[in-house]
PDB file of C-alpha atoms in Angstrom:
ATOM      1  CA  UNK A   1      -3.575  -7.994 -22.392  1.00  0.00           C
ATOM      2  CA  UNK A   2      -0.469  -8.788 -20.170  1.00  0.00           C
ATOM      3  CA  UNK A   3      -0.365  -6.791 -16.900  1.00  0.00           C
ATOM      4  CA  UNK A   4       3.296  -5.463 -16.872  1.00  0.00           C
ATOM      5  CA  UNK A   5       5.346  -2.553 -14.989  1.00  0.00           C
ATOM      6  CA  UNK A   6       7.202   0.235 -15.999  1.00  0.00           C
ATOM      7  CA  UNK A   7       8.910   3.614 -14.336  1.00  0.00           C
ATOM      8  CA  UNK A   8       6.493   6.282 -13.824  1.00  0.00           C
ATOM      9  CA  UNK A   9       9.333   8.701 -14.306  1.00  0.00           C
ATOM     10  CA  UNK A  10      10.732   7.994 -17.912  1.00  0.00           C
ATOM     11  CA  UNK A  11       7.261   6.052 -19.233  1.00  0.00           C
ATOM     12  CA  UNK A  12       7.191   9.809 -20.993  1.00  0.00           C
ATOM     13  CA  UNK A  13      10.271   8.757 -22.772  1.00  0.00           C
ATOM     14  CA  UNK A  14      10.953   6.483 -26.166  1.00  0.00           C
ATOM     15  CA  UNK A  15      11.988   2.860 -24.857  1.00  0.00           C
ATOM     16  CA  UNK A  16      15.137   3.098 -26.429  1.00  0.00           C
ATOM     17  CA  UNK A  17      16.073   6.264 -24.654  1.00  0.00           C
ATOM     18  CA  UNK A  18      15.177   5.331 -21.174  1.00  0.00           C
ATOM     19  CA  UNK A  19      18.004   3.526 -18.770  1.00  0.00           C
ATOM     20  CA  UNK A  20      17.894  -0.293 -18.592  1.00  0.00           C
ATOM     21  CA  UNK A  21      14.829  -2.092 -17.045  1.00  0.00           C
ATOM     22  CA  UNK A  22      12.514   0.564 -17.185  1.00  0.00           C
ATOM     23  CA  UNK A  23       9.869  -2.034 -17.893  1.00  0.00           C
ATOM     24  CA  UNK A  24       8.982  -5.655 -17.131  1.00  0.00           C
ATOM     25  CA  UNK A  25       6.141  -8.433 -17.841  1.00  0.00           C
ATOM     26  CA  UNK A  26       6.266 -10.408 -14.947  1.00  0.00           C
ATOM     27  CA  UNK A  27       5.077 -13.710 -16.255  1.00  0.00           C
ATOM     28  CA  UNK A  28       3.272 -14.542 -12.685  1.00  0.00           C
ATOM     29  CA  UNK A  29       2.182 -12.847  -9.558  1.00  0.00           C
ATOM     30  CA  UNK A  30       4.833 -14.747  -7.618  1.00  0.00           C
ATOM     31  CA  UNK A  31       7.258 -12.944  -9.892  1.00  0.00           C
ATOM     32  CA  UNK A  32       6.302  -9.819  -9.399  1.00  0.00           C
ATOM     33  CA  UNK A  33       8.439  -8.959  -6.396  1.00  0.00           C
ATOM     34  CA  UNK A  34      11.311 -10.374  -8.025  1.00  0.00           C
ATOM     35  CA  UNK A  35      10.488  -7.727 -11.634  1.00  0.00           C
ATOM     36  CA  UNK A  36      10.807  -4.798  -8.918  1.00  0.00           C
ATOM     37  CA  UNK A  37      14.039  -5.697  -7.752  1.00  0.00           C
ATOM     38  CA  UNK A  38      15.751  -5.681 -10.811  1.00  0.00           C
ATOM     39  CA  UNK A  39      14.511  -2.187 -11.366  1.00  0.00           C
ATOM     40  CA  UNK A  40      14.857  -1.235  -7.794  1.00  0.00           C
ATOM     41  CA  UNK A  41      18.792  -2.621  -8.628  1.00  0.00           C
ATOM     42  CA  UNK A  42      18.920  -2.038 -12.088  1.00  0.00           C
ATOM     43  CA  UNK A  43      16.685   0.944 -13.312  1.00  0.00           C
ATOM     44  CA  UNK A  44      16.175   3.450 -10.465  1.00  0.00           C
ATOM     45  CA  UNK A  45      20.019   4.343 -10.066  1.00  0.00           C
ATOM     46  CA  UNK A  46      20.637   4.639 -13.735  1.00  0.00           C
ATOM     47  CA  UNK A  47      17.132   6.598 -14.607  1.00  0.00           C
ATOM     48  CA  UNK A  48      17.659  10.228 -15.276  1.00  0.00           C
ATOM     49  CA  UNK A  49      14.037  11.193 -14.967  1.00  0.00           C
ATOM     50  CA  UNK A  50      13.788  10.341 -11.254  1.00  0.00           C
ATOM     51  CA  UNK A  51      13.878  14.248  -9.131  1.00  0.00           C
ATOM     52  CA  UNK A  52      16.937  14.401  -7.408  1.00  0.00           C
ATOM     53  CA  UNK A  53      15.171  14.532  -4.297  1.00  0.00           C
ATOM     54  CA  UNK A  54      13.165  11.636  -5.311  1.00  0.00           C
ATOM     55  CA  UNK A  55      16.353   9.663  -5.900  1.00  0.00           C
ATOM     56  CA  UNK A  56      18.008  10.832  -2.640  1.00  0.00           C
ATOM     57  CA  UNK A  57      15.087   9.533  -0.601  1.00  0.00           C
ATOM     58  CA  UNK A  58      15.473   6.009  -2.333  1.00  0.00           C
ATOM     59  CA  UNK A  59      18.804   6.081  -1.726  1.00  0.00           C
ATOM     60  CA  UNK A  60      19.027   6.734   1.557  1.00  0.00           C
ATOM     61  CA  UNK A  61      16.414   3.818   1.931  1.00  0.00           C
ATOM     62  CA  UNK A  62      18.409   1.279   0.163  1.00  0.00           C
ATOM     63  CA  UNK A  63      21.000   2.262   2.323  1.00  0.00           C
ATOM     64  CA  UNK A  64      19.024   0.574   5.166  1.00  0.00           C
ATOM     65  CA  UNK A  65      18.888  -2.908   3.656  1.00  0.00           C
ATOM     66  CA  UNK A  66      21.465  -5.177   5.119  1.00  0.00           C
ATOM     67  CA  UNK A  67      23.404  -7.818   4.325  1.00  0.00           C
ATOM     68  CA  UNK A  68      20.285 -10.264   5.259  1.00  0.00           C
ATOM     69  CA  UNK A  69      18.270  -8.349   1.963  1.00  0.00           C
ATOM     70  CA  UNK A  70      15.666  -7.534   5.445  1.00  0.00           C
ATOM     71  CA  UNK A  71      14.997  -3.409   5.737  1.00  0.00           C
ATOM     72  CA  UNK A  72      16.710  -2.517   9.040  1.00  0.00           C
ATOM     73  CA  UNK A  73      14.666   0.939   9.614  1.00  0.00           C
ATOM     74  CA  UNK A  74      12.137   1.574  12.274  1.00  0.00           C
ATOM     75  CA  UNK A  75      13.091  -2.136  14.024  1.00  0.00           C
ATOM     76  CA  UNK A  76      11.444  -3.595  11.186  1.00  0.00           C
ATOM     77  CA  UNK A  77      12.406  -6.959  10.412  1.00  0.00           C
ATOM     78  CA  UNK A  78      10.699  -7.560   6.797  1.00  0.00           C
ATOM     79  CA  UNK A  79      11.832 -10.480   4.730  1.00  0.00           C
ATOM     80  CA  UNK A  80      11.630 -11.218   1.231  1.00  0.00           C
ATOM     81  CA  UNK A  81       9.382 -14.071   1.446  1.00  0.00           C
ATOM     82  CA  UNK A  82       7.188 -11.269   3.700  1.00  0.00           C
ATOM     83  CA  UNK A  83       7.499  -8.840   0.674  1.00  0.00           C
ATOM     84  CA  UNK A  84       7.045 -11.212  -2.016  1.00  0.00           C
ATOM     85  CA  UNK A  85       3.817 -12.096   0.031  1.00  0.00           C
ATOM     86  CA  UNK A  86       2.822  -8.726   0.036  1.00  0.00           C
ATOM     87  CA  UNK A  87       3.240  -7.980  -3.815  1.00  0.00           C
ATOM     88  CA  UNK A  88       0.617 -11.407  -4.166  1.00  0.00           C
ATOM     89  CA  UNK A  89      -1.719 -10.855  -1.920  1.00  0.00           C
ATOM     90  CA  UNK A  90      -2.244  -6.737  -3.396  1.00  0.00           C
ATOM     91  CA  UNK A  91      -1.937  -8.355  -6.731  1.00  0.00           C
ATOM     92  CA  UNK A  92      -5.204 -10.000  -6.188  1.00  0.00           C
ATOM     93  CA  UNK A  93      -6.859  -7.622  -4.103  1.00  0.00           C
ATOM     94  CA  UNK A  94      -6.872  -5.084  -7.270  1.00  0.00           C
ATOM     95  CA  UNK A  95      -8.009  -7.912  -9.366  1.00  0.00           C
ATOM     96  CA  UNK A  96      -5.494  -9.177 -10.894  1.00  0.00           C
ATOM     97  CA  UNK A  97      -4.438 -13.064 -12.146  1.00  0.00           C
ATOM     98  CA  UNK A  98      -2.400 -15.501 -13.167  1.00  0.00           C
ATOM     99  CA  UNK A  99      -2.887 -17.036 -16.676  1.00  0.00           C
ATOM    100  CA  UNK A 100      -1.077 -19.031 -19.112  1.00  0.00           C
ATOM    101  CA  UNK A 101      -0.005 -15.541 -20.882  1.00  0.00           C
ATOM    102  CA  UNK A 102       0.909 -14.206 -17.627  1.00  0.00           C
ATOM    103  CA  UNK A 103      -0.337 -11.623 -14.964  1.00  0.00           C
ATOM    104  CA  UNK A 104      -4.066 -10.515 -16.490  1.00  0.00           C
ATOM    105  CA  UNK A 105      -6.531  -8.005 -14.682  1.00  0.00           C
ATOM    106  CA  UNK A 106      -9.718  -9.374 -13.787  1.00  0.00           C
ATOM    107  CA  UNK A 107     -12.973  -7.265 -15.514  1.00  0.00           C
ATOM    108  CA  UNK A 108     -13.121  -4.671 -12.451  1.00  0.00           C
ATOM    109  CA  UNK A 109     -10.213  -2.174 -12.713  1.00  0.00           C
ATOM    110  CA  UNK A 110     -11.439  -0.552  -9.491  1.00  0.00           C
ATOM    111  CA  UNK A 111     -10.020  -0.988  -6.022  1.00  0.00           C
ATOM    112  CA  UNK A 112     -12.483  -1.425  -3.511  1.00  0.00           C
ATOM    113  CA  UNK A 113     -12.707   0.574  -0.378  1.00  0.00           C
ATOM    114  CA  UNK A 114     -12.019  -2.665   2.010  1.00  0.00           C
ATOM    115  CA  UNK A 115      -8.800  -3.188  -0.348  1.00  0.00           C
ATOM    116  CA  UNK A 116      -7.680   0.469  -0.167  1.00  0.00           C
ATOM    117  CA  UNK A 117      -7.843  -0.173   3.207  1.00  0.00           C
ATOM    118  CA  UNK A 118      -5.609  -2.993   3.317  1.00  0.00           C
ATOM    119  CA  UNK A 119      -2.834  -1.638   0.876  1.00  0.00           C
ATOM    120  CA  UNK A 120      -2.687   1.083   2.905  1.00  0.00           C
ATOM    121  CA  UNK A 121      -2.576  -0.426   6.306  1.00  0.00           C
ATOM    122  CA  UNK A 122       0.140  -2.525   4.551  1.00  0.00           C
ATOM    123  CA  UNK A 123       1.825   0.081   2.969  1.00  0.00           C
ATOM    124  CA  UNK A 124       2.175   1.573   6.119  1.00  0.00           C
ATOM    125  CA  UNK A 125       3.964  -1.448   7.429  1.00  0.00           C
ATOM    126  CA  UNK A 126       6.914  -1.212   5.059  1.00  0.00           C
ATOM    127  CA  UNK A 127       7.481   2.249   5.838  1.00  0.00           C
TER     128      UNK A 127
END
């Protein structure tokens, strides 16, 4: 089966109710920074299932991306070839890959601890 994503907030809800974008299929890893933009753009403003305060927080975020598409909090100077790096690279380290019927996950669906470790060291990066 396909690996895809989809908002946790309105996944509750029938397809046809939820706001535009709610889901994608990312037909390879490379893409899959590129599938959360459009919903970043796209989805998130428009869902009515994200908490208010929820929404505020990611607004006030997105309000910290400049013209140069690189986050301009905390000094940080992340690009999207940096992010789109970053969506691989934790792609793989949960076991997932690329096949001819796009993004698949590999026969462990369990994150290791050293990976965990990484994802959140990097997580903590784009913070």
């Amino acid at each position: 089966r396909q690996v895809g994503i989809r908002c946790r907030f309105c996944a509750h809800i029938h397809h046809r109710d939820r706001a535009g974008r709610s889901t994608s299929f990312p037909s390879s890893m490379s893409r899959i920074y590129q599938s959360l933009t459009m919903m970043l753009r796209e989805h998130f403003p428009a869902c009515t299932e994200i908490p208010p305060a929820t929404k505020q927080r990611f607004l006030s975020l997105k309000g910290k991306v400049g013209d140069t598409g690189k986050y301009q909090g905390r000094g940080s100077d992340i690009s999207a070839r940096e992010s789109k790096s970053y969506w691989v690279d934790s792609a793989r380290l949960i076991g997932l890959y690329d096949s001819e019927e796009g993004i698949k996950r590999g026969n462990s669906s369990v994150v290791t601890a050293p990976a965990a470790a990484f994802l959140a060291r990097q997580a903590g990066a784009y913070t």
